[in-house]
CSV table of C-alpha atoms in Angstrom, one decimal:
chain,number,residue,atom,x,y,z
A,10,UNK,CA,0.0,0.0,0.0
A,11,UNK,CA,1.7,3.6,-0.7
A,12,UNK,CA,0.5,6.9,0.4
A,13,UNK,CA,-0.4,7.9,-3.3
A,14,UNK,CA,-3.2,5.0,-3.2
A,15,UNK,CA,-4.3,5.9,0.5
A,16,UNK,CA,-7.5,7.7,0.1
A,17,UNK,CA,-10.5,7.1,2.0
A,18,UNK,CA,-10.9,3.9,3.8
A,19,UNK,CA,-7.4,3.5,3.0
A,20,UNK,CA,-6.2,6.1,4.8
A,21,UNK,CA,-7.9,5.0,7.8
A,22,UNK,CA,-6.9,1.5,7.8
A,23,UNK,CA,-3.1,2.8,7.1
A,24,UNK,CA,-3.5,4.9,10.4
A,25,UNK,CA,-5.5,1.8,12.0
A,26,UNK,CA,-2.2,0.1,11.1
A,27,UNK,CA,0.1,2.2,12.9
A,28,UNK,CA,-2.1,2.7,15.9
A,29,UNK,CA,-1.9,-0.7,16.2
A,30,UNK,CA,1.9,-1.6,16.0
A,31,UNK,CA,2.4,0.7,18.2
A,32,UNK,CA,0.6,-1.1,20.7
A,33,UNK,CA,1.7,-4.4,20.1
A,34,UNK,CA,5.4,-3.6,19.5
A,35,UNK,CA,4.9,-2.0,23.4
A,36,UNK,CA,3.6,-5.3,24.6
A,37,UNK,CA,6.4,-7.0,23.0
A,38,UNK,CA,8.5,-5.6,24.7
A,39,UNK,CA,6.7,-5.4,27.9
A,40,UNK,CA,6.9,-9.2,28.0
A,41,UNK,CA,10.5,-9.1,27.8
A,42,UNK,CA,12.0,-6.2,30.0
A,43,UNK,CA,10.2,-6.6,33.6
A,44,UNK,CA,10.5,-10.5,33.5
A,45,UNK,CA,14.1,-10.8,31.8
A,46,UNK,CA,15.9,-10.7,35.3
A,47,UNK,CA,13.9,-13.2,36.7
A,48,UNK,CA,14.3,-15.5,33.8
A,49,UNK,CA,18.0,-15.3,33.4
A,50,UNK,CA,18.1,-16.0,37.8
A,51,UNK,CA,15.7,-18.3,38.3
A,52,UNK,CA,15.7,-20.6,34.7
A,53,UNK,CA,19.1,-19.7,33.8
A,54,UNK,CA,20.8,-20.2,36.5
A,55,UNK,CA,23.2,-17.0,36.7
A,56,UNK,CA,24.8,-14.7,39.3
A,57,UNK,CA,23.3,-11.8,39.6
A,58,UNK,CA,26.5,-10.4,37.8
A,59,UNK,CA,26.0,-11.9,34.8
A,60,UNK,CA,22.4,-10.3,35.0
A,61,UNK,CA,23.8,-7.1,34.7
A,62,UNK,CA,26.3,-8.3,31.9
A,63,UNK,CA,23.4,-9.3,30.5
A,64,UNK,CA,21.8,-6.3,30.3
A,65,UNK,CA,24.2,-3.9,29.5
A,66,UNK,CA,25.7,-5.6,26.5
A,67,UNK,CA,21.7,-6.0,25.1
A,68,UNK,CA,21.8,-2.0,25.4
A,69,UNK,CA,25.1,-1.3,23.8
A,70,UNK,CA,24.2,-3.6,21.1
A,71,UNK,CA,20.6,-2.3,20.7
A,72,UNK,CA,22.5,1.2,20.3
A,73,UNK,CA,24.8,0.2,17.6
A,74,UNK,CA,22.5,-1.8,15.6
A,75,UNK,CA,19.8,0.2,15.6
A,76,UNK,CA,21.6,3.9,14.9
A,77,UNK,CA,23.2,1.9,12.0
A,78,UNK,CA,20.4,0.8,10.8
A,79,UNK,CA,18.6,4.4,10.9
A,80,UNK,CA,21.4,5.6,9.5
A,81,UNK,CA,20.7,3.2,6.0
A,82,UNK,CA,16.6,3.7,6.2
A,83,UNK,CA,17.4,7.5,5.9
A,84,UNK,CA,19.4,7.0,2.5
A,85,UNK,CA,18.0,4.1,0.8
A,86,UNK,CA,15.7,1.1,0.9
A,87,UNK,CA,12.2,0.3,2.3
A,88,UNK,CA,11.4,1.8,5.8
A,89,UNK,CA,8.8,-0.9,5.9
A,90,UNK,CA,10.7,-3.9,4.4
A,91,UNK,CA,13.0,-2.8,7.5
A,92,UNK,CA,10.1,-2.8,10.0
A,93,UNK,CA,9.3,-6.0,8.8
A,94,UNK,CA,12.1,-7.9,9.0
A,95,UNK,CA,12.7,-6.3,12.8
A,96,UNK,CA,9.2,-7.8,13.7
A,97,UNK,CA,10.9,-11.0,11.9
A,98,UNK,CA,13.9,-10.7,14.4
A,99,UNK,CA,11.5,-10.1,17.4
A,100,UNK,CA,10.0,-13.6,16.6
A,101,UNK,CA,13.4,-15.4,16.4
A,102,UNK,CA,14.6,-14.0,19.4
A,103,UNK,CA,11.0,-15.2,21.0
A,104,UNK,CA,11.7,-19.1,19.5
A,105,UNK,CA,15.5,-18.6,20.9
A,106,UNK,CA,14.8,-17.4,24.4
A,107,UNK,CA,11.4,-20.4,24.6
A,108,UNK,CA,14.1,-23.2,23.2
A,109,UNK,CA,17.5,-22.8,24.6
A,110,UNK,CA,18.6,-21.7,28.8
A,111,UNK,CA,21.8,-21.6,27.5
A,112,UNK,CA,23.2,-18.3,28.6
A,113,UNK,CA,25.8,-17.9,25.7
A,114,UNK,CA,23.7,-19.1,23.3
A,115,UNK,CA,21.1,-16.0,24.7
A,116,UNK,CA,23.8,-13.3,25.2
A,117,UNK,CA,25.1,-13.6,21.5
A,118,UNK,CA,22.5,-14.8,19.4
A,119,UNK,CA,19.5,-14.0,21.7
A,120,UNK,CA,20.7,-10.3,22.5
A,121,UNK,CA,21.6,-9.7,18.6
A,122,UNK,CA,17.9,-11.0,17.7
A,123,UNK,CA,16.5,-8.5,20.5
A,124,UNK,CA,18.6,-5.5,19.3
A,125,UNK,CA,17.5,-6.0,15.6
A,126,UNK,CA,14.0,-5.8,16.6
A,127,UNK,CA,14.1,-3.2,18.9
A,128,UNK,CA,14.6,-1.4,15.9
A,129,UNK,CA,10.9,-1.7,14.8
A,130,UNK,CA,9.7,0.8,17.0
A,131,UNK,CA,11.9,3.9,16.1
A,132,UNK,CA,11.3,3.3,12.6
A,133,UNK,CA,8.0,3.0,12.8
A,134,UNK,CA,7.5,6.6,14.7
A,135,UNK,CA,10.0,7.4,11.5
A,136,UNK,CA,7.4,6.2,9.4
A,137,UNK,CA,4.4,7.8,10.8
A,138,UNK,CA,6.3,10.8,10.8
A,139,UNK,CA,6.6,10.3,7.1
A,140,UNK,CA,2.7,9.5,6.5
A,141,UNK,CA,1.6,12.0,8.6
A,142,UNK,CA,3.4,15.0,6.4
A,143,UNK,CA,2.7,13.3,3.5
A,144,UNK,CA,-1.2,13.0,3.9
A,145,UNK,CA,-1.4,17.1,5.4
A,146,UNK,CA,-2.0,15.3,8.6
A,147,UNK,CA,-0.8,16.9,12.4
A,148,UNK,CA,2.2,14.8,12.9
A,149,UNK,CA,2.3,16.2,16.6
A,150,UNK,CA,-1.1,14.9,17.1
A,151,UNK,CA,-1.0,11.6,14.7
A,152,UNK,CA,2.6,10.6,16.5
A,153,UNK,CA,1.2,11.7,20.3
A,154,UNK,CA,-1.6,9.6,20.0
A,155,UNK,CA,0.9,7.0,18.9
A,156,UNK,CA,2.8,7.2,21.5
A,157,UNK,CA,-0.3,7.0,23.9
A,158,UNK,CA,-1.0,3.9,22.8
A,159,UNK,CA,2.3,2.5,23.3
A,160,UNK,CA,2.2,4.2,26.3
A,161,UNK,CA,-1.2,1.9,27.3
A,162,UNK,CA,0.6,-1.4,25.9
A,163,UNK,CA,3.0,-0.4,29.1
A,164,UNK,CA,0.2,-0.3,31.4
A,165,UNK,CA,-1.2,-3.9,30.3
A,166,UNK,CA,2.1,-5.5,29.6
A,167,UNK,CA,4.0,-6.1,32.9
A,168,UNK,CA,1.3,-7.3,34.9
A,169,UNK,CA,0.3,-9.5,31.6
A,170,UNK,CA,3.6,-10.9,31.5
A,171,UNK,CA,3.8,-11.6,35.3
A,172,UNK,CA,0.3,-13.4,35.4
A,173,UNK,CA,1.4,-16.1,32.4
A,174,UNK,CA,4.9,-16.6,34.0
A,175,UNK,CA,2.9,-17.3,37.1
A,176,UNK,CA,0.4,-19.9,36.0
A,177,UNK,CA,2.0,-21.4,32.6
A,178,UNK,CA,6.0,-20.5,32.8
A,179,UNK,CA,8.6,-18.7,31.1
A,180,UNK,CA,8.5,-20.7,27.5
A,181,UNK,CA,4.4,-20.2,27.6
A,182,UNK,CA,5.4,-16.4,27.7
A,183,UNK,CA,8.2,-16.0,25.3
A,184,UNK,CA,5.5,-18.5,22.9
A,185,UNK,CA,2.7,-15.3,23.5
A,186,UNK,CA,5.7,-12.9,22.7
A,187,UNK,CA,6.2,-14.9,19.3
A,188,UNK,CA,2.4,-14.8,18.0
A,189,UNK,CA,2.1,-10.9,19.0
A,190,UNK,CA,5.7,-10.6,16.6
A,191,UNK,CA,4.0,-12.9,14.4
A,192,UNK,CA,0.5,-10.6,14.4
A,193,UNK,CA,2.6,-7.6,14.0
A,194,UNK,CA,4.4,-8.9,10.7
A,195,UNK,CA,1.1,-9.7,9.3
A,196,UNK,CA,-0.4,-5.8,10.4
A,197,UNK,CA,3.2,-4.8,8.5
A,198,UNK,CA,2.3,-6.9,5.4
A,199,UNK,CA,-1.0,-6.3,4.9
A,200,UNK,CA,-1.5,-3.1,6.3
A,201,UNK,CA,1.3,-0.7,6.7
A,202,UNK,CA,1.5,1.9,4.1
A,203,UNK,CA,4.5,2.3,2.4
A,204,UNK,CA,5.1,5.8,2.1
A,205,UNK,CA,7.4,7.9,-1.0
A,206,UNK,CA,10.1,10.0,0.1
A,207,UNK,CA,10.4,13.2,-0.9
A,208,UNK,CA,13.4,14.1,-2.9
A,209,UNK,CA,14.3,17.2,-0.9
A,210,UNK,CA,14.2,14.7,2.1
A,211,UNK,CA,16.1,12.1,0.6
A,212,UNK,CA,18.8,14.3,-1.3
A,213,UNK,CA,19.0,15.6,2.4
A,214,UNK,CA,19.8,12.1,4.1
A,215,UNK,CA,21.9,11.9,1.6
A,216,UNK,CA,24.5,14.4,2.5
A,217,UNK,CA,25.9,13.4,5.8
A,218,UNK,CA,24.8,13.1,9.7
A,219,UNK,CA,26.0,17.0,10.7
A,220,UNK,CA,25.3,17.0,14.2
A,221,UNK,CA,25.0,20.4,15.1
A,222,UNK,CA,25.9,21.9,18.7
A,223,UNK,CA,22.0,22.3,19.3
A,224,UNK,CA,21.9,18.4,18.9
A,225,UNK,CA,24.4,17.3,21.1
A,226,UNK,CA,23.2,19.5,23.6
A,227,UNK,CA,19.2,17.9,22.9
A,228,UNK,CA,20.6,14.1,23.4
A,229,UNK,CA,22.6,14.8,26.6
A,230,UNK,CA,19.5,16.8,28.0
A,231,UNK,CA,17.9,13.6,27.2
A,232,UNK,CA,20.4,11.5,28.2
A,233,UNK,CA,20.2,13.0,31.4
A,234,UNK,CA,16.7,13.4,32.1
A,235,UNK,CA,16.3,9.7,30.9
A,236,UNK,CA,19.2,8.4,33.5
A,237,UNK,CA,16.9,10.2,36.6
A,238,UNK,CA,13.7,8.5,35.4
A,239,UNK,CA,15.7,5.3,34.8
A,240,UNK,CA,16.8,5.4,38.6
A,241,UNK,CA,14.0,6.4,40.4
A,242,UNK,CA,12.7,3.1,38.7
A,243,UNK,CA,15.6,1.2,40.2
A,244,UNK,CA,15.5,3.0,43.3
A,245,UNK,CA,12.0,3.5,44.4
A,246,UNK,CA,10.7,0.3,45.3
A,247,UNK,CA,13.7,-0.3,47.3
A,248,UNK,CA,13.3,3.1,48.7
A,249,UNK,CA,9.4,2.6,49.6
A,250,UNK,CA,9.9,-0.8,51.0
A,251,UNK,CA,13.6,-0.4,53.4
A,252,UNK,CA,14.1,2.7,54.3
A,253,UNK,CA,10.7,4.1,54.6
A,254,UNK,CA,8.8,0.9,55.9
A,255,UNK,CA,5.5,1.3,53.8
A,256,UNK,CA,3.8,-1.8,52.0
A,257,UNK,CA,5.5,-3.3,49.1
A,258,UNK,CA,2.2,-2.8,47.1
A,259,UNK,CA,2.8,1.0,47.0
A,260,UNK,CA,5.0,1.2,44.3
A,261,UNK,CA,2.9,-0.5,42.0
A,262,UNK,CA,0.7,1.8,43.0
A,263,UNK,CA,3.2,4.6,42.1
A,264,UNK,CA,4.0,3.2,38.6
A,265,UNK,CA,0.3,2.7,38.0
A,266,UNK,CA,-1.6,6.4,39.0
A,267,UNK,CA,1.9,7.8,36.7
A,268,UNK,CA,1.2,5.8,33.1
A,269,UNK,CA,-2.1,6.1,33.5
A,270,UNK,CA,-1.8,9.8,34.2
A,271,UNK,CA,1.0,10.1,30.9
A,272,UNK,CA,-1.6,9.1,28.5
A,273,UNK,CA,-3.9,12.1,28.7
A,274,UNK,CA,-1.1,14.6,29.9
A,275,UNK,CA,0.7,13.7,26.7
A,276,UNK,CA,-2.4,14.2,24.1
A,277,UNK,CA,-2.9,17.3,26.0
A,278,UNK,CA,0.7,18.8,25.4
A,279,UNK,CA,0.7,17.8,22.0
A,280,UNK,CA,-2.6,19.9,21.2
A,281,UNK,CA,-1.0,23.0,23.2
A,282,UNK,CA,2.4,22.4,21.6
A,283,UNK,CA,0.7,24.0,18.2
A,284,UNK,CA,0.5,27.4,20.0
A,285,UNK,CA,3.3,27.4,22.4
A,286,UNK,CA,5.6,24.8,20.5
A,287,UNK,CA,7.8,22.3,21.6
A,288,UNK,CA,11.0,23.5,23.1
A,289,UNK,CA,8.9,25.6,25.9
A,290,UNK,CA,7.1,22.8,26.8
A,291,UNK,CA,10.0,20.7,27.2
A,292,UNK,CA,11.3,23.0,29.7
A,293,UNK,CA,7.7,22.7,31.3
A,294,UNK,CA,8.7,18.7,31.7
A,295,UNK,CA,11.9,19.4,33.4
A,296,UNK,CA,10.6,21.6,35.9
A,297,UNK,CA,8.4,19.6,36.8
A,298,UNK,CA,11.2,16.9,37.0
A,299,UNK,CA,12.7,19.3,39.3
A,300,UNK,CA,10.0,19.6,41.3
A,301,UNK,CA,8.7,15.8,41.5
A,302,UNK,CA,12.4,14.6,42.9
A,303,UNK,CA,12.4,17.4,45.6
A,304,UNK,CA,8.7,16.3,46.6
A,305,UNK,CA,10.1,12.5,46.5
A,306,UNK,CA,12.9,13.4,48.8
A,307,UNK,CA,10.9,15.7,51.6
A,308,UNK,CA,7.8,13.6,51.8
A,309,UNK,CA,7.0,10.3,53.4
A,310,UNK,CA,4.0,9.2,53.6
A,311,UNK,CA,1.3,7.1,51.1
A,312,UNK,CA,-1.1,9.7,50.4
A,313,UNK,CA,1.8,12.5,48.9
A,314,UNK,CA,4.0,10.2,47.5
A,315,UNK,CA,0.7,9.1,44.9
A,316,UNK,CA,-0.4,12.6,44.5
A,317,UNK,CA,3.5,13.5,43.4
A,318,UNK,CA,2.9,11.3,40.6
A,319,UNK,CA,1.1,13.8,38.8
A,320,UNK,CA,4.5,15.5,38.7
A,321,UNK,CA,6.4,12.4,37.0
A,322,UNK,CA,3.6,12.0,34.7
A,323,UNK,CA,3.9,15.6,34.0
A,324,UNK,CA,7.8,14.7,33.3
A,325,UNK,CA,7.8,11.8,31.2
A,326,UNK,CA,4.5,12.3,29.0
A,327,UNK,CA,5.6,15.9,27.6
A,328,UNK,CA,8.7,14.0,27.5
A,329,UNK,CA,8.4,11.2,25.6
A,330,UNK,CA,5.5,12.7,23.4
A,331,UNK,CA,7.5,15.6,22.1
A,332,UNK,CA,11.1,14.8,23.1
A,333,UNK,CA,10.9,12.4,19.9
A,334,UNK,CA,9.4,15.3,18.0
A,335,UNK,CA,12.1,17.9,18.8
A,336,UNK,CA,14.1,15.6,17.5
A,337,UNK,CA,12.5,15.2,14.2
A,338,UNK,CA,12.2,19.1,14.4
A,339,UNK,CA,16.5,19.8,14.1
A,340,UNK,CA,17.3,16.5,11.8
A,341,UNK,CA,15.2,17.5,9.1
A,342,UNK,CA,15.0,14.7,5.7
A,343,UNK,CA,16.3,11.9,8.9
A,344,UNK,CA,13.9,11.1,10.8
A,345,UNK,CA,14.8,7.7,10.7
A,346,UNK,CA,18.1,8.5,12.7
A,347,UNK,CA,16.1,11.2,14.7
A,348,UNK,CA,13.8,9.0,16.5
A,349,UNK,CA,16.7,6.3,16.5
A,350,UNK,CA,19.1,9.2,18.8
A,351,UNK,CA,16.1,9.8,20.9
A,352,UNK,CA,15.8,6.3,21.6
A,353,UNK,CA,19.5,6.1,22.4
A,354,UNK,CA,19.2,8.6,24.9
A,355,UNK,CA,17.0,6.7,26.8
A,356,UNK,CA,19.4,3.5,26.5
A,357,UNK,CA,22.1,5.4,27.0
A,358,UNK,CA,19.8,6.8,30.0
A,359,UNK,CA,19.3,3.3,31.1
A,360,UNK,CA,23.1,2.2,31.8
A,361,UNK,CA,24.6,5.4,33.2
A,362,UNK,CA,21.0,5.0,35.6
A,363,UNK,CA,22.2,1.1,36.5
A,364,UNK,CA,25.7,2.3,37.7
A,365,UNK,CA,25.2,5.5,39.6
A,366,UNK,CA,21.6,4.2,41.7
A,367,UNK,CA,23.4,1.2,42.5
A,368,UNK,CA,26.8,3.2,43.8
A,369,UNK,CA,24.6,5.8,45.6
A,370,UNK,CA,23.1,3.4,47.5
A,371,UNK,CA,25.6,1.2,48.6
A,372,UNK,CA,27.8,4.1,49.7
A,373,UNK,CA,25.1,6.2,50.8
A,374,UNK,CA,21.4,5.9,51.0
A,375,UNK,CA,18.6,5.1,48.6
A,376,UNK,CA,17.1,8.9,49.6
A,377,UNK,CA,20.6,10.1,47.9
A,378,UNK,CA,19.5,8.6,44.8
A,379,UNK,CA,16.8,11.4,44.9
A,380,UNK,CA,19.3,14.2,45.7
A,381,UNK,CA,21.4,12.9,42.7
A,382,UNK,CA,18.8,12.9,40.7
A,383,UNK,CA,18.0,16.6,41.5
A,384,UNK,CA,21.2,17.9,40.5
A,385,UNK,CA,21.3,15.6,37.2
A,386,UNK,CA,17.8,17.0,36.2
A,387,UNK,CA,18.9,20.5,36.6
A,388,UNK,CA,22.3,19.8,34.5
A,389,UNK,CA,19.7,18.8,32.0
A,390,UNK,CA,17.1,21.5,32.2
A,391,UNK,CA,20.4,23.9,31.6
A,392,UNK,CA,21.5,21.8,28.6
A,393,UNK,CA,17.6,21.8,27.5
A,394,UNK,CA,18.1,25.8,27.4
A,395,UNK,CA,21.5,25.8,25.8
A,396,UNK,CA,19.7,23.2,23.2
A,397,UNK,CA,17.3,25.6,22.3
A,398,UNK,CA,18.8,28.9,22.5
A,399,UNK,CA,21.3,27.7,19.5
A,400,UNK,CA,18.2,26.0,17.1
A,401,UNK,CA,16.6,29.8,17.5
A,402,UNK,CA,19.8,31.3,16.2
């Protein structure tokens, strides 16, 4: 299907399409990342070293391959040939983790597998970004609402995967994870439009990946903000349940009232973000970040800590709603590689998180992981500022 034949009922079922993928590619991965831990302790066998090996040689790896492979989409080829061969990855690396407890045999070929299609997702935001300015649609809105529902798929997924490890095991998950890959590569087929470049745009990709001062400043603001979020996750369970005594149900609780809150917060900015734009309400995010990590560090008790989850929400749904946008905004003609840095932040996010939430608390407390996390947020509000005070130039 290409854009030039989507009118009508075509149109819809394209945008059905990527509504849709979005969601599922979400609870793909939502079957993988809060269970993986468990799996590699408990059916694996391993330390909880080679946990953390684990995990930060998937993230490394998901970097590389995936900016690499934004880097080619952008130039030349088949945005949605490359879409569906990641979905194609997703279900081999589903088959590899139900067949094998091998731990080599998972870190190499297993982790490879996962990075390839962990590449689905940023080039299908590419994509919609492309069908969305080439059908005179609001991207802000058309992406936002994408997001939202990936967003949902977050809500649903976890305690999804939890429930079917519970009552069938680990292969019955990664088996549900293969037909959701499987589903998705039939939506891709069948459904997802394939959408013409432009030639400005692609004459653009063409030349080079100039990353300008105001974009180096964007990904470590993002970076940064990513690494607080990324260890207040960590952090805050342990936090709740050992050094402030409340119930261990609390911080589901937390994590819970927050997604659900994202969802509208981030359709909301996207509609303002036509009058204000996006860079001032990107600073809104990160002073509210501010703001939430003070709150989390001065008060205790049940009822504040849930109502301060209006601030995190306020955080992460302006920022990862329009953070991907901005983006797309300063890499004109790539926004294949755009969304692909934006999602390296937050990888990038995720391993500097591991290492200083674990250091913080060991040598200190796991309230200092919220003072950190104060001073980080304000380095990256500054950065934020810097960002956008050179795209205006």
């Amino acid at each position: 299907m290409s854009t030039t034949q989507s009118t009508g009922r075509g149109r819809m079922v394209a945008s059905m399409s990527f509504m849709s993928l979005a969601f599922l590619s979400g609870i793909g991965a939502a079957l993988f990342v809060p269970t993986m831990s468990l799996f590699l302790t408990s059916e694996v066998g391993v330390s909880p070293f080679m946990v953390g090996v684990f995990f930060t040689i998937n993230a490394v790896c998901g970097i590389a391959v995936s900016q690499l492979l934004a880097r080619r989409s952008d130039r030349q080829g088949s945005r949605r040939r490359l879409i569906f061969i990641c979905m194609l990855a997703g279900m081999a690396a589903c088959l590899c983790f139900a067949l094998t407890r091998n731990y080599w045999a998972l870190i190499s070929l297993g982790v490879l597998m996962l990075s390839i299609s962990a590449t689905s997702s940023p080039q299908l935001f590419a994509l919609a970004r492309e069908f969305a300015d080439g059908t005179g649609r609001q991207s802000v809105m058309f992406t936002s609402w994408m997001r939202a529902m990936f967003s949902l798929s977050w809500v649903i997924g976890p305690p999804l995967a939890f429930a079917v490890c519970i009552h069938f095991g680990f292969t019955a998950l990664f088996l549900c994870g293969l037909a959701i890959y499987g589903l998705s590569t039939i939506v891709v087929r069948w459904m997802l439009p394939e959408v013409a470049r432009l030639p400005a745009a692609t004459a653009q990709s063409k030349q080079g990946t100039p990353y300008t001062p105001a974009i180096r400043w964007l990904f470590a603001a993002s970076m940064l903000f990513w690494t607080c979020n990324s260890m207040y996750l960590i952090n805050m369970p342990l936090y709740i349940t050992h050094e402030l005594g409340l119930p261990q149900a609390l911080a589901g609780w937390m994590m819970g009232t927050a997604a659900g809150l994202e969802i509208p917060i981030m359709l909301c900015a996207a509609q303002v973000s036509k009058r204000t734009g996006k860079w001032p309400l990107l600073m809104v995010s990160g002073a509210a970040a501010i703001l939430f990590y003070i709150g989390m560090s001065l008060f205790h008790n049940e009822v504040a800590l849930l109502v301060l989850q209006l601030g995190n929400a306020m955080f992460i749904g302006i920022l990862a709603g329009l953070g991907m946008l901005y983006f797309q905004d300063m890499m004109p003609g790539r926004p294949g590689e755009a969304t692909t840095l934006f999602t390296n932040s937050v990888r990038s996010g995720s391993i500097i998180a591991g290492g200083i939430a674990g250091m913080v608390a060991q040598w200190w407390s796991y309230y200092g992981v919220f003072l950190v996390a104060i001073g980080l947020v304000v380095m990256a509000v500054g950065m934020l500022w810097q960002a956008g005070r050179l795209q205006r130039r």
